[in-house]
Short mmCIF file of C-alpha atoms in Angstrom, two decimals:
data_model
loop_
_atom_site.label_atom_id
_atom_site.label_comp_id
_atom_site.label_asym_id
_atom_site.label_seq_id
_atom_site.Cartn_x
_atom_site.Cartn_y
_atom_site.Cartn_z
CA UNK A 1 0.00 0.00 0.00
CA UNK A 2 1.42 3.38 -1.05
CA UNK A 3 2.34 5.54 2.03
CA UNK A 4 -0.21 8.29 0.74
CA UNK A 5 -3.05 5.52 1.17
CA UNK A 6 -1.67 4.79 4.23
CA UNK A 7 -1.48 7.44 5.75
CA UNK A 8 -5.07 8.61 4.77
CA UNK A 9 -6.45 4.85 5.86
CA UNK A 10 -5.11 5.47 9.42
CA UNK A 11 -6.44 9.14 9.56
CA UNK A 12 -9.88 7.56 8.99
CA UNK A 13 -9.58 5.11 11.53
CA UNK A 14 -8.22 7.92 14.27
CA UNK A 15 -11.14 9.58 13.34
CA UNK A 16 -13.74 6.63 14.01
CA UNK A 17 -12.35 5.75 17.12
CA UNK A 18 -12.33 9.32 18.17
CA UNK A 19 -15.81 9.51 17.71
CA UNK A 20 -16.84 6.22 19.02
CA UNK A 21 -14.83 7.61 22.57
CA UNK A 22 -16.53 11.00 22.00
CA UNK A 23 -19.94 9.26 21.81
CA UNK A 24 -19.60 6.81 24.51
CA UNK A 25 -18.26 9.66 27.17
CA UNK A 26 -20.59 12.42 26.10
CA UNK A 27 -23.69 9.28 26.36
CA UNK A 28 -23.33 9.07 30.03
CA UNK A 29 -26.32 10.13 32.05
CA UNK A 30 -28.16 10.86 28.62
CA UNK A 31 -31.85 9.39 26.83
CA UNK A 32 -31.65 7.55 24.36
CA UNK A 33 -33.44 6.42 21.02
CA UNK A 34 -34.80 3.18 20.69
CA UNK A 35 -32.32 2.38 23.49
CA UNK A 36 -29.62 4.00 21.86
CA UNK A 37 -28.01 6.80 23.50
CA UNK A 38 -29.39 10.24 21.82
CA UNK A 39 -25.88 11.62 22.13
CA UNK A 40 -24.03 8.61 20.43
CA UNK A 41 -27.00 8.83 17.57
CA UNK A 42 -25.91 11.88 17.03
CA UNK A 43 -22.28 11.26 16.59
CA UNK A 44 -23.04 8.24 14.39
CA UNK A 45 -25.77 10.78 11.83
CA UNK A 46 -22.50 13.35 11.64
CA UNK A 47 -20.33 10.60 10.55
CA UNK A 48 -22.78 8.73 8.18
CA UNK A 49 -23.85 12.17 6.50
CA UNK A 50 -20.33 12.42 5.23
CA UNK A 51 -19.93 9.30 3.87
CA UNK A 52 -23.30 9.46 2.11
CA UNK A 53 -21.96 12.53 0.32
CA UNK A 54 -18.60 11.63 -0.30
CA UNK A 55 -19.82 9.18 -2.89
CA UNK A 56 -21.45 11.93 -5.29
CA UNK A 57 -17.98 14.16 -4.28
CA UNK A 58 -16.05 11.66 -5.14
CA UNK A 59 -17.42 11.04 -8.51
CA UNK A 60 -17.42 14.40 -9.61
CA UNK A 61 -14.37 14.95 -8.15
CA UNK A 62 -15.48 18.15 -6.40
CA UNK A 63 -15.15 19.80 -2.65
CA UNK A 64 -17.95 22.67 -3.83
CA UNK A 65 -20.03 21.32 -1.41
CA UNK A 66 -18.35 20.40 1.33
CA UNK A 67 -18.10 23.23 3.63
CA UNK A 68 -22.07 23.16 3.12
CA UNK A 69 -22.47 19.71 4.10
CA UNK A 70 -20.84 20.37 7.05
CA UNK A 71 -23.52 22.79 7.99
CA UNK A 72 -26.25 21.08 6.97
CA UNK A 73 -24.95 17.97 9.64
CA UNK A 74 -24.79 21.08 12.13
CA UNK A 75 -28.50 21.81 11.26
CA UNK A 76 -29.97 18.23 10.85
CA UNK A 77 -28.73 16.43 14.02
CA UNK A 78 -29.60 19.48 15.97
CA UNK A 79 -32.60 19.36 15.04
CA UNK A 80 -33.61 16.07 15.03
CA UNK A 81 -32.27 15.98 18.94
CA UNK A 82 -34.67 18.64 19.57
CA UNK A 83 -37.55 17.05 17.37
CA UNK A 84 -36.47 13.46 19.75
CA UNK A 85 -36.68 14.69 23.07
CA UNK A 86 -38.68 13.65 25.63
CA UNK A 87 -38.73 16.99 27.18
CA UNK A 88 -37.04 20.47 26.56
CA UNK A 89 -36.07 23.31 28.54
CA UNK A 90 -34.99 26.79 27.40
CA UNK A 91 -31.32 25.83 28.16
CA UNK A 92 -31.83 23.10 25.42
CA UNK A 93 -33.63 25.36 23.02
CA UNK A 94 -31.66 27.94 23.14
CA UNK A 95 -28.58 25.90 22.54
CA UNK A 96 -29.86 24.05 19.56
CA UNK A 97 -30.86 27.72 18.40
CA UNK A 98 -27.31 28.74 18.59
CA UNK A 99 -25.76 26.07 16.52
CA UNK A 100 -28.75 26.25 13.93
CA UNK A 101 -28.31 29.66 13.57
CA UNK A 102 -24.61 29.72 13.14
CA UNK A 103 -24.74 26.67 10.82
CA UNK A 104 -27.09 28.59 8.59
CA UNK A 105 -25.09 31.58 8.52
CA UNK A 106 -21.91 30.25 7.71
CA UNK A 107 -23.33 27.39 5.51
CA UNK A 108 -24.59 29.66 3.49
CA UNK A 109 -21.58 32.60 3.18
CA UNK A 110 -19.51 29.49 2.64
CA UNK A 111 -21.55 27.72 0.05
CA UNK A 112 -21.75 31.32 -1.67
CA UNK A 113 -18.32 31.88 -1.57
CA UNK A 114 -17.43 28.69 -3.00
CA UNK A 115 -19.48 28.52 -5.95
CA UNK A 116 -17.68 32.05 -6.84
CA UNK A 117 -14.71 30.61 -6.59
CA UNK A 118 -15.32 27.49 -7.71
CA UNK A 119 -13.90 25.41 -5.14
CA UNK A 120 -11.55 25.57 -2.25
CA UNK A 121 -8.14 25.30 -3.44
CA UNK A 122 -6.80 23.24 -0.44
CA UNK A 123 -8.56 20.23 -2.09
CA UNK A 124 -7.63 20.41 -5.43
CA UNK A 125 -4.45 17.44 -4.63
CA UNK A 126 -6.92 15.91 -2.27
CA UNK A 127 -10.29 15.23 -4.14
CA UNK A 128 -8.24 13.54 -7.33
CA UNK A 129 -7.06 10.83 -4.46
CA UNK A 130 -10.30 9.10 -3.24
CA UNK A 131 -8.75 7.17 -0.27
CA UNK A 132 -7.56 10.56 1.13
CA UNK A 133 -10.84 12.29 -0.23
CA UNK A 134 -12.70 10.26 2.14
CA UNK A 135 -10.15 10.52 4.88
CA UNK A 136 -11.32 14.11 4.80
CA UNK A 137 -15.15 13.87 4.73
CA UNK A 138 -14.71 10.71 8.03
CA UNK A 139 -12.66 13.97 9.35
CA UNK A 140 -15.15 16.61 9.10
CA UNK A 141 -17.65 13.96 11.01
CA UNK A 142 -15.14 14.31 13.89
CA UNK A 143 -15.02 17.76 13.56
CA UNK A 144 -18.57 18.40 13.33
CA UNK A 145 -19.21 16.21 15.97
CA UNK A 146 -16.73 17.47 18.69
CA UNK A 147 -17.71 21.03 17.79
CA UNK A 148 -21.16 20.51 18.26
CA UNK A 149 -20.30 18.37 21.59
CA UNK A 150 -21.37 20.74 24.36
CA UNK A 151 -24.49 21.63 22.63
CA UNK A 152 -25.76 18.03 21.93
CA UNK A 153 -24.40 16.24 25.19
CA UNK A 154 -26.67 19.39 26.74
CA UNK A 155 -29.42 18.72 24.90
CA UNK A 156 -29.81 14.76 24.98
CA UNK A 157 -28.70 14.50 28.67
CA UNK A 158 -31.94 13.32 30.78
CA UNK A 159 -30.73 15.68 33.55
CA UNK A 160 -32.37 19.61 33.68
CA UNK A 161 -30.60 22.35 34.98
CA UNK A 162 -32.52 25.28 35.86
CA UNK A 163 -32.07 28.86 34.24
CA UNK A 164 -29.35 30.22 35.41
CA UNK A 165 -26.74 33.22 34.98
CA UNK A 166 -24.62 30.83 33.23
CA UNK A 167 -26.80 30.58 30.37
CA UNK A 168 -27.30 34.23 29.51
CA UNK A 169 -23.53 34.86 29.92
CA UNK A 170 -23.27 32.10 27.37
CA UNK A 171 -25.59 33.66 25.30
CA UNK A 172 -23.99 37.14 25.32
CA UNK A 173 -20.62 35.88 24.50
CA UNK A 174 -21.95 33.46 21.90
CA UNK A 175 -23.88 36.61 20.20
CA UNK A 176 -20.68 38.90 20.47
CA UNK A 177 -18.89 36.01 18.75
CA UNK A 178 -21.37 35.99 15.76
CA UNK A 179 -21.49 39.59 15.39
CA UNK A 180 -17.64 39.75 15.28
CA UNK A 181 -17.92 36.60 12.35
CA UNK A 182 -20.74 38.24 10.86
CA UNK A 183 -19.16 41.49 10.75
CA UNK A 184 -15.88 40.48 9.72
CA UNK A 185 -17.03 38.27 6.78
CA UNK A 186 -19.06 41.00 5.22
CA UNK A 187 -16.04 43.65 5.54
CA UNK A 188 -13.92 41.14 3.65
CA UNK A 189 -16.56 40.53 1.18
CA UNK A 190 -17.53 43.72 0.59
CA UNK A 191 -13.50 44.65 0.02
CA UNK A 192 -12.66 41.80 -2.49
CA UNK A 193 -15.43 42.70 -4.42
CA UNK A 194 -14.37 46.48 -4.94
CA UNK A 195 -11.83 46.66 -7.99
CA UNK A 196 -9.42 49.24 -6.52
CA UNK A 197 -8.64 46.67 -3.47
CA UNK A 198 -7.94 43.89 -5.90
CA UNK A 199 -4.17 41.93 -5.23
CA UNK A 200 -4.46 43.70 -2.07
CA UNK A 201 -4.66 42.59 2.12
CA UNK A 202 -7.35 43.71 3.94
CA UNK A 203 -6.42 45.86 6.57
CA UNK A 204 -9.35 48.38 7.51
CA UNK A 205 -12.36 47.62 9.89
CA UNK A 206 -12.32 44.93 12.30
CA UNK A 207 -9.05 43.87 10.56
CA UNK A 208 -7.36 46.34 11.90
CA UNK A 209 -7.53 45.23 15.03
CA UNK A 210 -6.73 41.90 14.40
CA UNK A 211 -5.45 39.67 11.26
CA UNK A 212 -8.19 37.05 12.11
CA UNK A 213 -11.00 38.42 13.69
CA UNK A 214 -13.38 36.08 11.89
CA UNK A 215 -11.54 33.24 13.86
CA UNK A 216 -12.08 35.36 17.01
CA UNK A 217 -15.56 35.62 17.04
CA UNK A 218 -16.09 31.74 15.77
CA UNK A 219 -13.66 30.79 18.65
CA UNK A 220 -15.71 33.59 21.43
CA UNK A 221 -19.05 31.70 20.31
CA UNK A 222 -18.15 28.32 20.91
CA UNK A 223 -16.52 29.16 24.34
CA UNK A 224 -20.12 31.13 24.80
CA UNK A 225 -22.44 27.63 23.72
CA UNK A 226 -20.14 25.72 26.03
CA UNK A 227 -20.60 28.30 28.72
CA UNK A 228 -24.32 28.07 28.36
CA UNK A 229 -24.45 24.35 28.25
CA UNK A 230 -22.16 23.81 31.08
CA UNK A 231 -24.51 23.63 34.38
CA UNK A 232 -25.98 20.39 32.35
CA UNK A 233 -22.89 18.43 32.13
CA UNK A 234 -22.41 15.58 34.59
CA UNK A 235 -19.67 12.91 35.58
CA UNK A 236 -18.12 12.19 31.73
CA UNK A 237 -20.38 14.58 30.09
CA UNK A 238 -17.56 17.04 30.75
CA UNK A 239 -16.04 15.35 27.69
CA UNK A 240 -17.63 18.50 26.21
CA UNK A 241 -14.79 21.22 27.42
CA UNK A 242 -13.24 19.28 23.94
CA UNK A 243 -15.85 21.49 22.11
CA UNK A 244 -14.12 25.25 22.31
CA UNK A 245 -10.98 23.78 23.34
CA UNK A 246 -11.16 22.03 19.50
CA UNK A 247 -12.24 25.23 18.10
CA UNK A 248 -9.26 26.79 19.64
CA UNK A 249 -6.62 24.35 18.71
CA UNK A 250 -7.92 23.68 14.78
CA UNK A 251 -7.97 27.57 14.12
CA UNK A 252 -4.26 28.27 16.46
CA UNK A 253 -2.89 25.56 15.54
CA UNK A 254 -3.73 23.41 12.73
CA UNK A 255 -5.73 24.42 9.60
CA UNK A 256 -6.98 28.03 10.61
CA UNK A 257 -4.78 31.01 11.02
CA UNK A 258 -1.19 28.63 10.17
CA UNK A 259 -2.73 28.04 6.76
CA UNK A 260 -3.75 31.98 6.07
CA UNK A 261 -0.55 33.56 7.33
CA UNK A 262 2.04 31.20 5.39
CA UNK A 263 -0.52 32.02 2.07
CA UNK A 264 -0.46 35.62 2.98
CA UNK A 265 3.35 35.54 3.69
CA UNK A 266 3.71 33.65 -0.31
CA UNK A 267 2.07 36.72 -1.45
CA UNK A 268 2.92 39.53 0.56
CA UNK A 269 5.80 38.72 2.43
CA UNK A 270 7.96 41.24 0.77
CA UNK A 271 5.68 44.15 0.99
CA UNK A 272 6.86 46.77 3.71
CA UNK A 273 3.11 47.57 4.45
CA UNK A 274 2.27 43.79 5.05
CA UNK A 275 5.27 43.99 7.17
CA UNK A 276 4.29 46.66 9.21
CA UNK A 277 0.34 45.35 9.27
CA UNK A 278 1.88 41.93 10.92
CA UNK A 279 4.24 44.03 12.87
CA UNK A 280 1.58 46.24 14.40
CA UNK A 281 -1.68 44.36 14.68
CA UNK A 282 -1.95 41.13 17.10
CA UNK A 283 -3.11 37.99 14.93
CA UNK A 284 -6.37 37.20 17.41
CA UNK A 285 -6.50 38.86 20.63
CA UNK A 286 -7.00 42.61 20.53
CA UNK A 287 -3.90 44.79 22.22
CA UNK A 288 -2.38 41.54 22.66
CA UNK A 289 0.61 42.57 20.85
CA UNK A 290 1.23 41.57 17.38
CA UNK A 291 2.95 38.32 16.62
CA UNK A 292 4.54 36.96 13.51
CA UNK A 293 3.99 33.53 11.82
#
């Protein structure tokens, strides 16, 4: 077996066995669905929704969907806990209204922005190698699914919390987090598209204040669902701190701001007002201080 293939075969399995641990921690103390644990369910519909559209990706050798059936997992499993549950309080709802709304949000920017382009360019290597292709969609399950953690372990467990402070600070940093992604998405929209700004970094608005504050406000409204959800969580159900501590870790470390800044350094390195923008403006947390790479 070519080390490409096997590389990709043991990413998928990681990935399984990641979510079969996820699901069996974040199950404890939860209902379940014809004696299935609700939580587990869910983990199992996130992974099985990427495999079931792999096989049309695959074929057609295209990633224009992707990011959108992401979202759509977001918005189905969500809602089918809700739909499933043998009784709801407005912790629950509220949570299941956070991720919904997100996922419909950024699905569609996403989806938008991708059919403009015409695909992501990180996948054009990946979606001509199938193996690896679907090494990808098992790990978007995982990602989904630990994401989404806090807000479905909250919402299938069978214990209630009662309303407490905890859930409107969640909600308040949750909404600050949106508006920051929100607001951020449509200033760098609204700058690509004018002609004067084109082969240009953006550099005005929120992006002034940081170089990623898209991936500030995703990252503040995760931290805010888990915040909310948190008074639910019992004995292993705590499995769900993974959910902004994820968020965190992908954008930091892995596939987030690593991937812009080395892209941005390729084009721009050499330009003394990209030098000074890195040099002066902190990459997430505002007055941080600014640091390079």
């Amino acid at each position: 077996m070519k080390q490409s293939a096997t590389r990709s075969l043991t990413l998928t399995l990681v990935a399984v066995a990641l979510g079969i641990a996820l699901a069996w921690a974040g199950s404890q103390s939860g209902w379940t669905i014809i004696g299935v644990p609700a939580f587990a369910v869910a983990v199992g519909i996130a992974f099985l929704v990427q495999w079931l559209a792999f096989i049309p990706a695959a074929i057609a050798r295209t990633d224009r969907f992707f990011d959108a059936v992401g979202s759509a997992t977001y918005i189905a499993v969500t809602a089918t806990l809700l739909a499933l549950a043998p009784a709801l309080d407005l912790r629950q709802v509220a949570l299941g209204a956070m991720v919904v709304i997100w996922a419909l949000r950024l699905g569609t920017f996403l989806l938008v922005r991708n059919i403009r382009s015409g695909g992501d360019d990180r996948f054009t290597e990946i979606r001509r190698d199938p193996m690896r292709f679907f090494s990808v969609w098992t790990i978007q399950g995982l990602w989904v699914s630990l994401t989404a953690a806090a807000a479905w372990i909250a919402i299938s467990t069978a214990a209630s919390a009662p309303v407490d402070w905890m859930l409107w600070l969640g909600a308040a940093v949750w909404a600050l987090g949106l508006g920051i992604e929100v607001v951020a998405d449509w200033q760098k929209s609204r700058f690509k598209k004018q002609s004067q700004h084109s082969g240009q970094f953006i550099r005005s608005g929120l992006w002034s204040v940081v170089r990623h504050p898209n991936y500030l406000g995703e990252i503040l409204l995760w931290i805010g669902v888990f915040l909310a959800a948190a008074p639910s969580l019992l004995g292993w159900q705590w499995v769900a701190l993974l959910s902004p501590v994820f968020v965190v870790l992908l954008l930091t470390k892995v596939s987030g701001i690593p991937l812009l800044e080395a892209k941005a350094a390729r084009k721009w390195g050499d330009d003394p007002e990209y030098q000074a923008y890195v040099a002066r403006t902190p990459r997430l947390i505002p007055f941080g201080g600014a640091r390079r790479g």
